[in-house]
């Protein structure tokens, strides 16, 4: 069982630390994130070999959000989630509730949408008759889910 090290004089590679505290599934994914500029240490982009110490602030940019962590301990190897959570303090502000959108859902047991339902959904999405996209030119967009 890996034990966190709380000695402030020690240092560790940032890609190893990110992997050990379970921010990335693999060490190579942590290295790729550092190479791609998605990891910052004290506001500066870092290389994977950059050494980190206790008390420093790490920012990790992921799809749609940014995670802000303060290092409280170092880990040599990847351990369980409770051990990993003791190694950082999460400073990420809570998401703005106004940015969360309402997701339309159909009641269970109502079956397939009727033609009228589909037209209502298209109007809600801004497509179909009376919009800038003619109804005959509707195409599947994987981002619409």
N, CA, C and O of each residue as an XYZ file, in Angstrom:
580
protein
N       0.852     -1.182      0.000
C       0.000      0.000      0.000
C       0.896      1.243      0.000
O       1.686      1.432      0.925
N       0.783      2.084     -1.016
C       1.622      3.289     -1.062
C       1.217      4.285      0.021
O       0.038      4.452      0.331
N       2.208      4.925      0.572
C       1.958      5.927      1.603
C       2.377      7.304      1.093
O       3.444      7.436      0.493
N       1.554      8.332      1.322
C       1.926      9.689      0.911
C       3.129     10.192      1.709
O       3.303      9.855      2.881
N       3.959     11.011      1.042
C       5.104     11.630      1.696
C       4.791     13.107      1.899
O       4.452     13.812      0.948
N       4.903     13.566      3.120
C       4.571     14.949      3.445
C       5.791     15.815      3.671
O       5.668     16.923      4.192
N       6.976     15.334      3.289
C       8.222     16.076      3.459
C       8.309     17.168      2.391
O       8.339     16.870      1.196
N       8.348     18.429      2.821
C       8.311     19.548      1.869
C       9.621     19.745      1.119
O       9.663     20.514      0.158
N      10.702     19.065      1.536
C      11.969     19.239      0.836
C      12.092     18.317     -0.376
O      12.989     18.504     -1.197
N      11.216     17.334     -0.503
C      11.285     16.388     -1.610
C      10.558     16.933     -2.837
O       9.718     17.828     -2.741
N      10.907     16.365     -3.995
C      10.238     16.751     -5.239
C       9.959     15.494     -6.058
O      10.482     14.417     -5.772
N       9.122     15.658     -7.083
C       8.715     14.540     -7.915
C       8.318     15.066     -9.287
O       7.880     16.210     -9.414
N       8.469     14.229    -10.323
C       8.043     14.619    -11.672
C       6.535     14.848    -11.677
O       5.787     14.129    -11.015
N       6.095     15.859    -12.431
C       4.671     16.184    -12.430
C       3.833     15.103    -13.110
O       2.709     14.845    -12.679
N       4.348     14.466    -14.158
C       3.549     13.431    -14.814
C       3.352     12.228    -13.901
O       2.288     11.609    -13.920
N       4.354     11.891    -13.107
C       4.222     10.787    -12.154
C       3.214     11.155    -11.073
O       2.387     10.327    -10.692
N       3.275     12.389    -10.574
C       2.343     12.813     -9.530
C       0.903     12.818    -10.041
O      -0.002     12.354     -9.348
N       0.685     13.340    -11.249
C      -0.672     13.374    -11.810
C      -1.239     11.967    -11.995
O      -2.424     11.733    -11.762
N      -0.389     11.043    -12.413
C      -0.824      9.660    -12.571
C      -1.086      9.015    -11.207
O      -2.073      8.299    -11.040
N      -0.214      9.263    -10.242
C      -0.341      8.635     -8.925
C      -1.576      9.112     -8.181
O      -2.176      8.340     -7.433
N      -1.973     10.376     -8.369
C      -3.160     10.885     -7.675
C      -4.422     10.733     -8.519
O      -5.450     11.344     -8.228
N      -4.337      9.915     -9.564
C      -5.483      9.481    -10.356
C      -6.153     10.600    -11.156
O      -7.360     10.551    -11.392
N      -5.378     11.611    -11.576
C      -5.922     12.627    -12.468
C      -5.940     12.120    -13.907
O      -6.750     12.570    -14.717
N      -5.047     11.185    -14.223
C      -4.985     10.564    -15.540
C      -4.903      9.063    -15.354
O      -4.332      8.573    -14.380
N      -5.478      8.342    -16.296
C      -5.542      6.891    -16.201
C      -4.174      6.236    -16.386
O      -3.882      5.219    -15.758
N      -3.344      6.812    -17.236
C      -2.014      6.269    -17.466
C      -0.985      7.385    -17.357
O      -1.310      8.568    -17.466
N       0.256      6.982    -17.140
C       1.325      7.977    -17.057
C       1.566      8.604    -18.415
O       1.886      9.789    -18.508
N       1.412      7.806    -19.483
C       1.606      8.367    -20.820
C       0.525      9.400    -21.145
O       0.791     10.352    -21.879
N      -0.685      9.231    -20.615
C      -1.735     10.236    -20.817
C      -1.379     11.527    -20.077
O      -1.621     12.620    -20.587
N      -0.807     11.405    -18.879
C      -0.366     12.585    -18.130
C       0.768     13.293    -18.867
O       0.808     14.522    -18.918
N       1.692     12.512    -19.438
C       2.799     13.085    -20.207
C       2.279     13.810    -21.438
O       2.745     14.903    -21.762
N       1.313     13.206    -22.125
C       0.731     13.830    -23.319
C       0.005     15.124    -22.964
O       0.064     16.091    -23.724
N      -0.677     15.157    -21.821
C      -1.365     16.381    -21.391
C      -0.354     17.486    -21.103
O      -0.594     18.649    -21.427
N       0.765     17.130    -20.501
C       1.815     18.129    -20.239
C       2.390     18.640    -21.554
O       2.589     19.843    -21.726
N       2.655     17.723    -22.481
C       3.201     18.109    -23.783
C       2.226     18.997    -24.549
O       2.647     19.907    -25.263
N       0.938     18.741    -24.408
C      -0.072     19.507    -25.134
C      -0.406     20.845    -24.503
O      -1.208     21.599    -25.052
N       0.191     21.156    -23.362
C      -0.052     22.447    -22.726
C      -1.303     22.478    -21.872
O      -1.803     23.558    -21.558
N      -1.821     21.320    -21.487
C      -3.049     21.259    -20.691
C      -2.781     21.270    -19.192
O      -3.718     21.281    -18.393
N      -1.519     21.266    -18.810
C      -1.143     21.281    -17.390
C      -0.284     22.513    -17.134
O       0.663     22.793    -17.869
N      -0.634     23.246    -16.072
C       0.139     24.426    -15.680
C       0.551     24.289    -14.223
O      -0.206     23.779    -13.397
N       1.740     24.743    -13.922
C       2.251     24.753    -12.556
C       2.543     26.204    -12.209
O       3.382     26.846    -12.840
N       1.851     26.713    -11.210
C       1.999     28.120    -10.802
C       1.776     29.069    -11.984
O       2.451     30.093    -12.092
N       0.832     28.732    -12.868
C       0.482     29.588    -13.996
C       1.348     29.442    -15.228
O       1.122     30.147    -16.212
N       2.337     28.551    -15.215
C       3.232     28.355    -16.356
C       3.049     26.956    -16.924
O       2.896     25.990    -16.177
N       3.068     26.853    -18.260
C       3.019     25.539    -18.895
C       4.250     24.744    -18.490
O       5.333     25.303    -18.318
N       4.075     23.429    -18.339
C       5.182     22.601    -17.858
C       5.466     21.453    -18.811
O       4.609     21.031    -19.587
N       6.693     20.962    -18.727
C       7.057     19.720    -19.386
C       6.779     18.588    -18.406
O       6.627     18.820    -17.207
N       6.713     17.368    -18.918
C       6.403     16.221    -18.073
C       7.475     15.974    -17.026
O       7.186     15.408    -15.972
N       8.700     16.384    -17.294
C       9.802     16.130    -16.368
C       9.947     17.204    -15.292
O      10.829     17.109    -14.439
N       9.096     18.218    -15.326
C       9.160     19.306    -14.343
C       8.944     18.743    -12.939
O       8.049     17.925    -12.722
N       9.758     19.180    -12.000
C       9.649     18.723    -10.615
C       8.613     19.563     -9.869
O       8.549     20.781    -10.035
N       7.801     18.893     -9.041
C       6.802     19.587     -8.223
C       7.125     19.361     -6.753
O       7.732     18.361     -6.370
N       6.702     20.322     -5.949
C       6.900     20.255     -4.500
C       5.568     20.493     -3.802
O       4.610     20.973     -4.408
N       5.525     20.159     -2.555
C       4.319     20.361     -1.747
C       4.041     21.857     -1.640
O       4.959     22.650     -1.430
N       2.783     22.238     -1.783
C       2.367     23.634     -1.679
C       2.175     24.316     -3.017
O       1.615     25.410     -3.064
N       2.621     23.707     -4.110
C       2.465     24.325     -5.423
C       1.056     24.097     -5.965
O       0.370     23.147     -5.585
N       0.640     24.996     -6.865
C      -0.694     24.929     -7.457
C      -0.603     24.379     -8.878
O       0.199     24.851     -9.684
N      -1.430     23.380     -9.179
C      -1.459     22.732    -10.490
C      -2.833     22.962    -11.106
O      -3.859     22.778    -10.453
N      -2.836     23.371    -12.379
C      -4.092     23.529    -13.130
C      -4.106     22.516    -14.260
O      -3.150     22.409    -15.029
N      -5.200     21.776    -14.353
C      -5.356     20.758    -15.385
C      -6.574     21.126    -16.213
O      -7.688     21.199    -15.693
N      -6.362     21.360    -17.501
C      -7.469     21.710    -18.394
C      -7.992     20.437    -19.042
O      -7.251     19.711    -19.704
N      -9.261     20.182    -18.845
C      -9.934     19.037    -19.444
C     -11.054     19.548    -20.338
O     -11.302     20.752    -20.403
N     -11.720     18.647    -21.014
C     -12.809     19.031    -21.908
C     -13.920     19.708    -21.110
O     -14.592     19.067    -20.302
N     -14.107     20.993    -21.338
C     -15.215     21.718    -20.730
C     -14.954     22.325    -19.365
O     -15.771     23.121    -18.901
N     -13.876     21.998    -18.709
C     -13.623     22.575    -17.391
C     -12.137     22.557    -17.072
O     -11.338     21.932    -17.770
N     -11.788     23.262    -15.994
C     -10.412     23.309    -15.529
C     -10.383     22.929    -14.053
O     -11.179     23.434    -13.261
N      -9.474     22.047    -13.691
C      -9.344     21.592    -12.312
C      -8.128     22.277    -11.700
O      -7.054     22.301    -12.302
N      -8.299     22.838    -10.493
C      -7.226     23.536     -9.793
C      -6.925     22.756     -8.514
O      -7.811     22.542     -7.687
N      -5.665     22.333     -8.360
C      -5.257     21.522     -7.211
C      -4.050     22.133     -6.524
O      -3.189     22.719     -7.180
N      -3.985     21.999     -5.206
C      -2.794     22.367     -4.446
C      -2.200     21.071     -3.902
O      -2.896     20.273     -3.274
N      -0.915     20.873     -4.147
C      -0.240     19.642     -3.746
C      -0.018     19.645     -2.235
O       0.572     20.576     -1.688
N      -0.500     18.586     -1.561
C      -0.311     18.470     -0.109
C       0.615     17.318      0.254
O       1.153     17.282      1.361
N       0.808     16.366     -0.676
C       1.706     15.235     -0.419
C       2.149     14.649     -1.754
O       1.530     14.905     -2.787
N       3.218     13.867     -1.730
C       3.732     13.209     -2.933
C       3.511     11.707     -2.806
O       3.569     11.155     -1.708
N       3.259     11.053     -3.931
C       3.062      9.607     -3.979
C       4.034      9.014     -4.989
O       4.205      9.559     -6.080
N       4.671      7.904     -4.636
C       5.595      7.254     -5.565
C       4.864      6.392     -6.581
O       5.225      6.373     -7.758
N       3.845      5.684     -6.132
C       3.098      4.795     -7.020
C       1.613      5.087     -6.904
O       1.163      5.738     -5.961
N       0.869      4.602     -7.865
C      -0.568      4.811     -7.893
C      -1.226      3.960     -6.822
O      -0.949      2.767     -6.699
N      -2.090      4.580     -6.058
C      -2.790      3.870     -4.995
C      -4.292      4.022     -5.155
O      -4.782      4.422     -6.211
N      -4.998      3.705     -4.116
C      -6.451      3.828     -4.132
C      -6.887      5.281     -4.089
O      -6.097      6.169     -3.770
N      -8.157      5.515     -4.415
C      -8.689      6.873     -4.464
C      -8.623      7.591     -3.110
O      -8.295      8.778     -3.088
N      -8.918      6.931     -1.975
C      -8.816      7.648     -0.693
C      -7.397      8.124     -0.387
O      -7.209      9.202      0.177
N      -6.407      7.327     -0.757
C      -5.010      7.742     -0.537
C      -4.664      8.896     -1.459
O      -4.011      9.852     -1.040
N      -5.096      8.814     -2.714
C      -4.809      9.866     -3.691
C      -5.439     11.190     -3.272
O      -4.832     12.244     -3.463
N      -6.624     11.160     -2.714
C      -7.309     12.396     -2.329
C      -6.624     13.095     -1.160
O      -6.822     14.294     -0.962
N      -5.824     12.370     -0.385
C      -5.075     12.995      0.713
C      -3.874     13.771      0.197
O      -3.261     14.529      0.948
N      -3.527     13.594     -1.087
C      -2.314     14.204     -1.647
C      -2.562     15.545     -2.310
O      -1.612     16.182     -2.765
N      -3.796     15.990     -2.381
C      -4.081     17.294     -2.982
C      -5.297     17.916     -2.321
O      -6.123     17.244     -1.703
N      -5.371     19.232     -2.478
C      -6.528     20.006     -2.023
C      -7.183     20.571     -3.274
O      -6.534     21.269     -4.054
N      -8.446     20.280     -3.469
C      -9.153     20.718     -4.667
C      -9.632     22.153     -4.477
O     -10.473     22.426     -3.620
N      -9.091     23.068     -5.281
C      -9.446     24.493     -5.206
C     -10.379     24.912     -6.342
O     -10.641     26.101     -6.523
N     -10.876     23.949     -7.098
C     -11.732     24.238     -8.243
C     -13.032     24.875     -7.766
O     -13.711     24.310     -6.909
N     -13.396     26.052     -8.308
C     -14.668     26.666     -7.911
C     -15.836     25.837     -8.436
O     -15.718     25.195     -9.479
N     -16.959     25.845     -7.724
C     -18.111     25.066     -8.205
C     -18.618     25.637     -9.528
O     -18.489     26.836     -9.774
N     -19.195     24.785    -10.383
C     -19.681     25.272    -11.679
C     -20.868     26.218    -11.505
O     -21.640     26.104    -10.554
N     -20.993     27.146    -12.439
C     -22.084     28.108    -12.422
C     -23.386     27.391    -12.760
O     -23.502     26.829    -13.849
N     -24.369     27.394    -11.858
C     -25.609     26.662    -12.129
C     -26.422     27.233    -13.294
O     -27.258     26.534    -13.867
N     -26.182     28.499    -13.645
C     -26.924     29.077    -14.761
C     -26.450     28.543    -16.105
O     -27.171     28.627    -17.100
N     -25.215     27.984    -16.137
C     -24.693     27.449    -17.388
C     -25.221     26.049    -17.694
O     -25.121     25.577    -18.826
N     -25.777     25.393    -16.693
C     -26.319     24.060    -16.912
C     -27.664     24.190    -17.603
O     -28.559     24.887    -17.125
N     -27.793     23.526    -18.709
C     -29.023     23.608    -19.477
C     -30.009     22.509    -19.108
O     -29.633     21.479    -18.550
N     -31.251     22.739    -19.423
C     -32.298     21.771    -19.187
C     -32.266     20.760    -20.319
O     -32.207     21.145    -21.487
N     -32.304     19.500    -20.001
C     -32.258     18.457    -21.000
C     -33.660     17.905    -21.185
O     -34.225     17.336    -20.251
N     -34.240     18.063    -22.387
C     -35.594     17.533    -22.593
C     -35.572     16.012    -22.577
O     -34.718     15.384    -23.203
N     -36.513     15.433    -21.858
C     -36.619     13.980    -21.776
C     -38.066     13.570    -21.996
O     -39.002     14.276    -21.620
N     -38.217     12.428    -22.606
C     -39.553     11.873    -22.818
C     -39.899     10.983    -21.638
O     -39.026     10.359    -21.036
N     -41.183     10.935    -21.318
C     -41.643     10.053    -20.253
C     -41.458      8.608    -20.663
O     -41.569      8.270    -21.842
N     -41.173      7.748    -19.683
C     -41.016      6.336    -19.973
C     -42.351      5.759    -20.429
O     -43.413      6.101    -19.909
N     -42.261      4.881    -21.408
C     -43.460      4.195    -21.876
C     -44.255      4.947    -22.922
O     -45.323      4.480    -23.319
N     -43.775      6.103    -23.390
C     -44.529      6.859    -24.387
C     -44.223      6.396    -25.805
O     -44.880      6.837    -26.748
N     -43.233      5.512    -25.977
C     -42.931      4.975    -27.297
C     -42.134      5.932    -28.160
O     -41.550      6.903    -27.679
N     -42.128      5.627    -29.460
C     -41.391      6.464    -30.399
C     -42.070      7.808    -30.558
O     -43.288      7.914    -30.414
N     -41.276      8.851    -30.860
C     -41.904     10.160    -31.093
C     -42.739     10.137    -32.375
O     -42.355      9.524    -33.371
N     -43.867     10.806    -32.330
C     -44.712     10.922    -33.525
C     -44.126     11.990    -34.430
O     -43.161     12.665    -34.070
N     -44.721     12.136    -35.614
C     -44.256     13.153    -36.556
C     -44.408     14.548    -35.925
O     -43.556     15.418    -36.100
N     -45.497     14.737    -35.198
C     -45.726     16.013    -34.527
C     -44.648     16.266    -33.461
O     -44.154     17.385    -33.327
N     -44.290     15.213    -32.703
C     -43.233     15.337    -31.695
C     -41.893     15.668    -32.334
O     -41.151     16.513    -31.833
N     -41.583     14.995    -33.452
C     -40.316     15.257    -34.133
C     -40.251     16.687    -34.642
O     -39.210     17.336    -34.542
N     -41.341     17.175    -35.180
C     -41.368     18.564    -35.662
C     -41.188     19.536    -34.511
O     -40.522     20.560    -34.664
N     -41.777     19.228    -33.352
C     -41.616     20.090    -32.181
C     -40.156     20.091    -31.721
O     -39.625     21.132    -31.334
N     -39.509     18.924    -31.763
C     -38.088     18.849    -31.393
C     -37.222     19.628    -32.376
O     -36.291     20.322    -31.968
N     -37.522     19.518    -33.660
C     -36.758     20.264    -34.666
C     -36.918     21.760    -34.476
O     -35.958     22.515    -34.629
N     -38.134     22.194    -34.140
C     -38.362     23.617    -33.900
C     -37.608     24.074    -32.651
O     -37.084     25.186    -32.601
N     -37.562     23.202    -31.646
C     -36.848     23.530    -30.419
C     -35.349     23.666    -30.686
O     -34.678     24.505    -30.086
N     -34.835     22.839    -31.584
C     -33.418     22.901    -31.932
C     -33.123     23.963    -32.983
O     -31.963     24.160    -33.345
N     -34.138     24.645    -33.475
C     -33.927     25.718    -34.440
C     -33.770     25.233    -35.863
O     -33.106     25.883    -36.671
N     -34.372     24.097    -36.181
C     -34.287     23.557    -37.538
C     -35.691     23.371    -38.100
O     -36.693     23.511    -37.399
N     -35.724     23.054    -39.378
C     -37.007     22.738    -40.007
C     -37.689     23.958    -40.582
O     -37.046     24.987    -40.788
N     -39.009     23.859    -40.851
C     -39.748     24.960    -41.477
C     -39.687     26.238    -40.640
O     -39.852     26.215    -39.420
N     -39.445     27.347    -41.329
C     -39.403     28.642    -40.655
C     -38.046     28.973    -40.042
O     -37.912     29.981    -39.349
N     -37.050     28.144    -40.286
C     -35.709     28.426    -39.766
C     -34.766     28.608    -40.939
O     -35.181     28.531    -42.095
N     -33.491     28.852    -40.641
C     -32.531     29.080    -41.712
C     -32.116     27.794    -42.416
O     -31.515     27.860    -43.488
N     -32.418     26.616    -41.844
C     -32.090     25.344    -42.480
C     -33.387     24.723    -42.994
O     -34.274     24.419    -42.196
N     -33.519     24.529    -44.295
C     -34.739     23.913    -44.815
C     -34.906     22.492    -44.293
O     -33.922     21.802    -44.024
N     -36.169     22.056    -44.150
C     -36.464     20.745    -43.567
C     -35.863     19.616    -44.386
O     -35.461     18.601    -43.818
N     -35.790     19.758    -45.691
C     -35.245     18.707    -46.533
C     -33.737     18.551    -46.415
O     -33.189     17.541    -46.858
N     -33.056     19.526    -45.828
C     -31.608     19.482    -45.736
C     -31.116     19.149    -44.324
O     -29.964     19.424    -43.988
N     -31.979     18.563    -43.503
C     -31.556     18.180    -42.162
C     -30.556     17.044    -42.262
O     -30.778     16.062    -42.969
N     -29.480     17.187    -41.563
C     -28.444     16.164    -41.564
C     -28.121     15.795    -40.130
O     -28.320     16.590    -39.211
N     -27.629     14.600    -39.949
C     -27.266     14.141    -38.614
C     -26.009     14.870    -38.161
O     -25.018     14.931    -38.890
N     -26.054     15.414    -36.971
C     -24.906     16.067    -36.366
C     -24.593     15.317    -35.077
O     -25.409     15.358    -34.156
N     -23.440     14.624    -34.959
C     -23.154     13.823    -33.771
C     -23.063     14.654    -32.492
O     -23.161     14.102    -31.396
N     -22.881     15.953    -32.608
C     -22.802     16.795    -31.406
C     -24.177     17.013    -30.796
O     -24.269     17.414    -29.635
N     -25.256     16.759    -31.545
C     -26.608     16.990    -31.030
C     -27.057     15.894    -30.090
O     -28.027     16.076    -29.354
N     -26.384     14.772    -30.096
C     -26.714     13.672    -29.187
C     -27.965     13.068    -29.549
O     -28.406     12.123    -28.896
